[in-house]
Amino acid sequence: MKFYSTNNKSHKVSLKEAVIKGLAPDQGLYMPEQIPPLSADFIAQLPNLSFQEIGYEVIGALFGEDLSSDHIKELVNHTLTFDAPLVKVEDGVYTLELFHGPTLAFKDFGARFCSKLMNLLVSNEKVRVLVATSGDTGSAVANGFYKVPNVEVIILYPSGKVSTLQEKQFTTLGENITALEVDGVFDDCQQMVKQAFLDKDLNARMLLTSANSINIARWIPQCLYYFYAYSRLPKGQGKVVFSVPSGNFGNIAAGMLAERMGLPIDHFVAATNVNKIVPDFLKGVPFRPRPSLQTISNSMDVGNPSNFYRLLDLYGDESNLKERVKGYFFDDATTREAMAEVKAATGYLMEPHGAVAYLGLKTFREEHGGYTGVFLETAHPGKFGDVVEAVHQQKVELPERLAAFFKGQKKSQLIANDYEEFKDYLLSK
Ligand SMILES: *Cc1c(COP(=O)(O)O)cnc(C)c1O
C-alpha cells in the first residue's frame, strides 16, 4: 500500500516513509492510496469474531502488502491487550468505553500500535518522536513508547494547561521520555512540532517523527474499535450513528475510514466543546482555525483541528461530508448538567469528554428518529477527577495503576514559545 498526501495525490510514499515522516513534506496528511473494501461476509460475521480477529482482518486489508501475517498478528495483539466494552446507558443509547488501557485513555490504542509498528519498520536507526499534547496524547505516547529501544520521545505541552495527573503521567517516567513545558497554548506546541518536521537542516541531522494523530500509525488503528462496537450492538439495531468527542478529529476520521471500508455506519456526530470550528463549518461557515479556548474537556481544546483534511478527503467533497456528518457544540455548563442528569437517571458516570459526545448524540436523536446511537467515552472519569467530583459530589476512585503516578517526581524543562529555542534543545541532545 502506498500513501498519498492530502495536498497532492500524486505524491506517494511507502508505509515506512509515511510512518517516519508523519507529515508529508507539503504539510499534507498521508492517506492510504486505496481504501480496501471488506467483504459483506466479513461484516455479517463480525458478531462471531473476537476483537483480535477483527483486527487481523482489518489491518491485514490495509497493511497486508507491507507486513507479514505474523507481524500483523504481533501488531494487533500488542495493541489490543485490553477490552473496549459497549455499555447500554439508555434505550437506543450505548457508550463505547475506550478507557481500559494502561493510561485509561482511548489514545492507548493508537500509541501502542504506533510504537510497535515503528519498532517493526525501523531496526538499526535512532528515531526521535516529537509529540505536542493537550493532555492525554502525552501520557498515552509516553506509556506506549516507554523503554522501546532506539526511540526517544520528546513531549511538548502547554504549561499549566493540562491536569495534574496527565502531567504526572508523562513527566515522571524518565528513561527515553523527555517533557518540555512550553510557555504557550497547545496550538503553539503543535506549531513548533510541525515546524521541526519541515526544517531541512534539522532533518538532515536526525531522524524525526511524530506520534500525533497526524501519523497514520496513530490514526489508522483507531478504526478497529468501531468495527468491534458495531459487532456488539444487539441484533436488529436499525440505522447506526456514532457520536465522537472531537478535538483534532483523528478519532472520528478513523470511524469514517471504517465506514468507507464497508462498516454500515449511517451517520457521524462531530461533538465538540466551544472550540467549534468544525460544527460551524458543517453549518456553512468557512473553515477557519482560531485560537483555542480553555474548557473542562481540555483534551479537545483545539483551535486548528489537524485531521480536518482527512474528513474532506474521505468523503470526496464538502457537500457529501455535510450530508453524512452533523456537528454540535456544548459549553461547560451544559456538559456539567448532562453529567449530573445521566448519573441521576441511570447511574452511569461520565467524564466531560464523553458527556459532550452524549449531548451530541442526544441532540442528533431528537432531530432524527429511528437511530441506535453509540457515543465514545474517551477517558476514565478518574482522569478528570476535579470536575467529576465537583459535579457528582462524590469521590471517584482512580485505579491503582494510575494512583501510583501521583507519587512520582515531575521532571520537565521549561522553554519559551520560540521555535529556535526548541531547535537548539534538539541539537544539543
Ligand atoms: C484526544 C482526546 C479527544 C479528542 O480526540 P481527537 O482524535 O483529537 O479528536 C477526546 N477525548 C479525550 C479524553 C482525548 O484525550
Short mmCIF file of C-alpha atoms in Angstrom, two decimals, residues 191-199 202-203 208 416-426:
data_model
loop_
_atom_site.label_atom_id
_atom_site.label_comp_id
_atom_site.label_asym_id
_atom_site.label_seq_id
_atom_site.Cartn_x
_atom_site.Cartn_y
_atom_site.Cartn_z
CA GLN A 191 3.10 24.56 15.55
CA MET A 192 6.64 24.05 16.90
CA VAL A 193 6.46 20.32 16.20
CA LYS A 194 5.18 20.93 12.67
CA GLN A 195 7.96 23.41 12.05
CA ALA A 196 10.58 20.93 13.23
CA PHE A 197 9.33 18.33 10.74
CA LEU A 198 9.65 20.87 7.92
CA ASP A 199 13.11 22.10 8.98
CA LEU A 202 17.31 19.68 11.43
CA ASN A 203 16.03 16.68 9.44
CA LEU A 208 12.43 12.89 13.46
CA ALA A 416 9.70 29.70 25.69
CA ASN A 417 7.14 29.65 22.88
CA ASP A 418 10.01 30.03 20.44
CA TYR A 419 10.99 27.64 17.69
CA GLU A 420 14.71 28.50 17.77
CA GLU A 421 14.92 27.60 21.44
CA PHE A 422 13.25 24.25 20.73
CA LYS A 423 15.60 23.59 17.83
CA ASP A 424 18.66 24.40 19.93
CA TYR A 425 17.41 21.98 22.52
CA LEU A 426 17.07 19.19 19.94
#
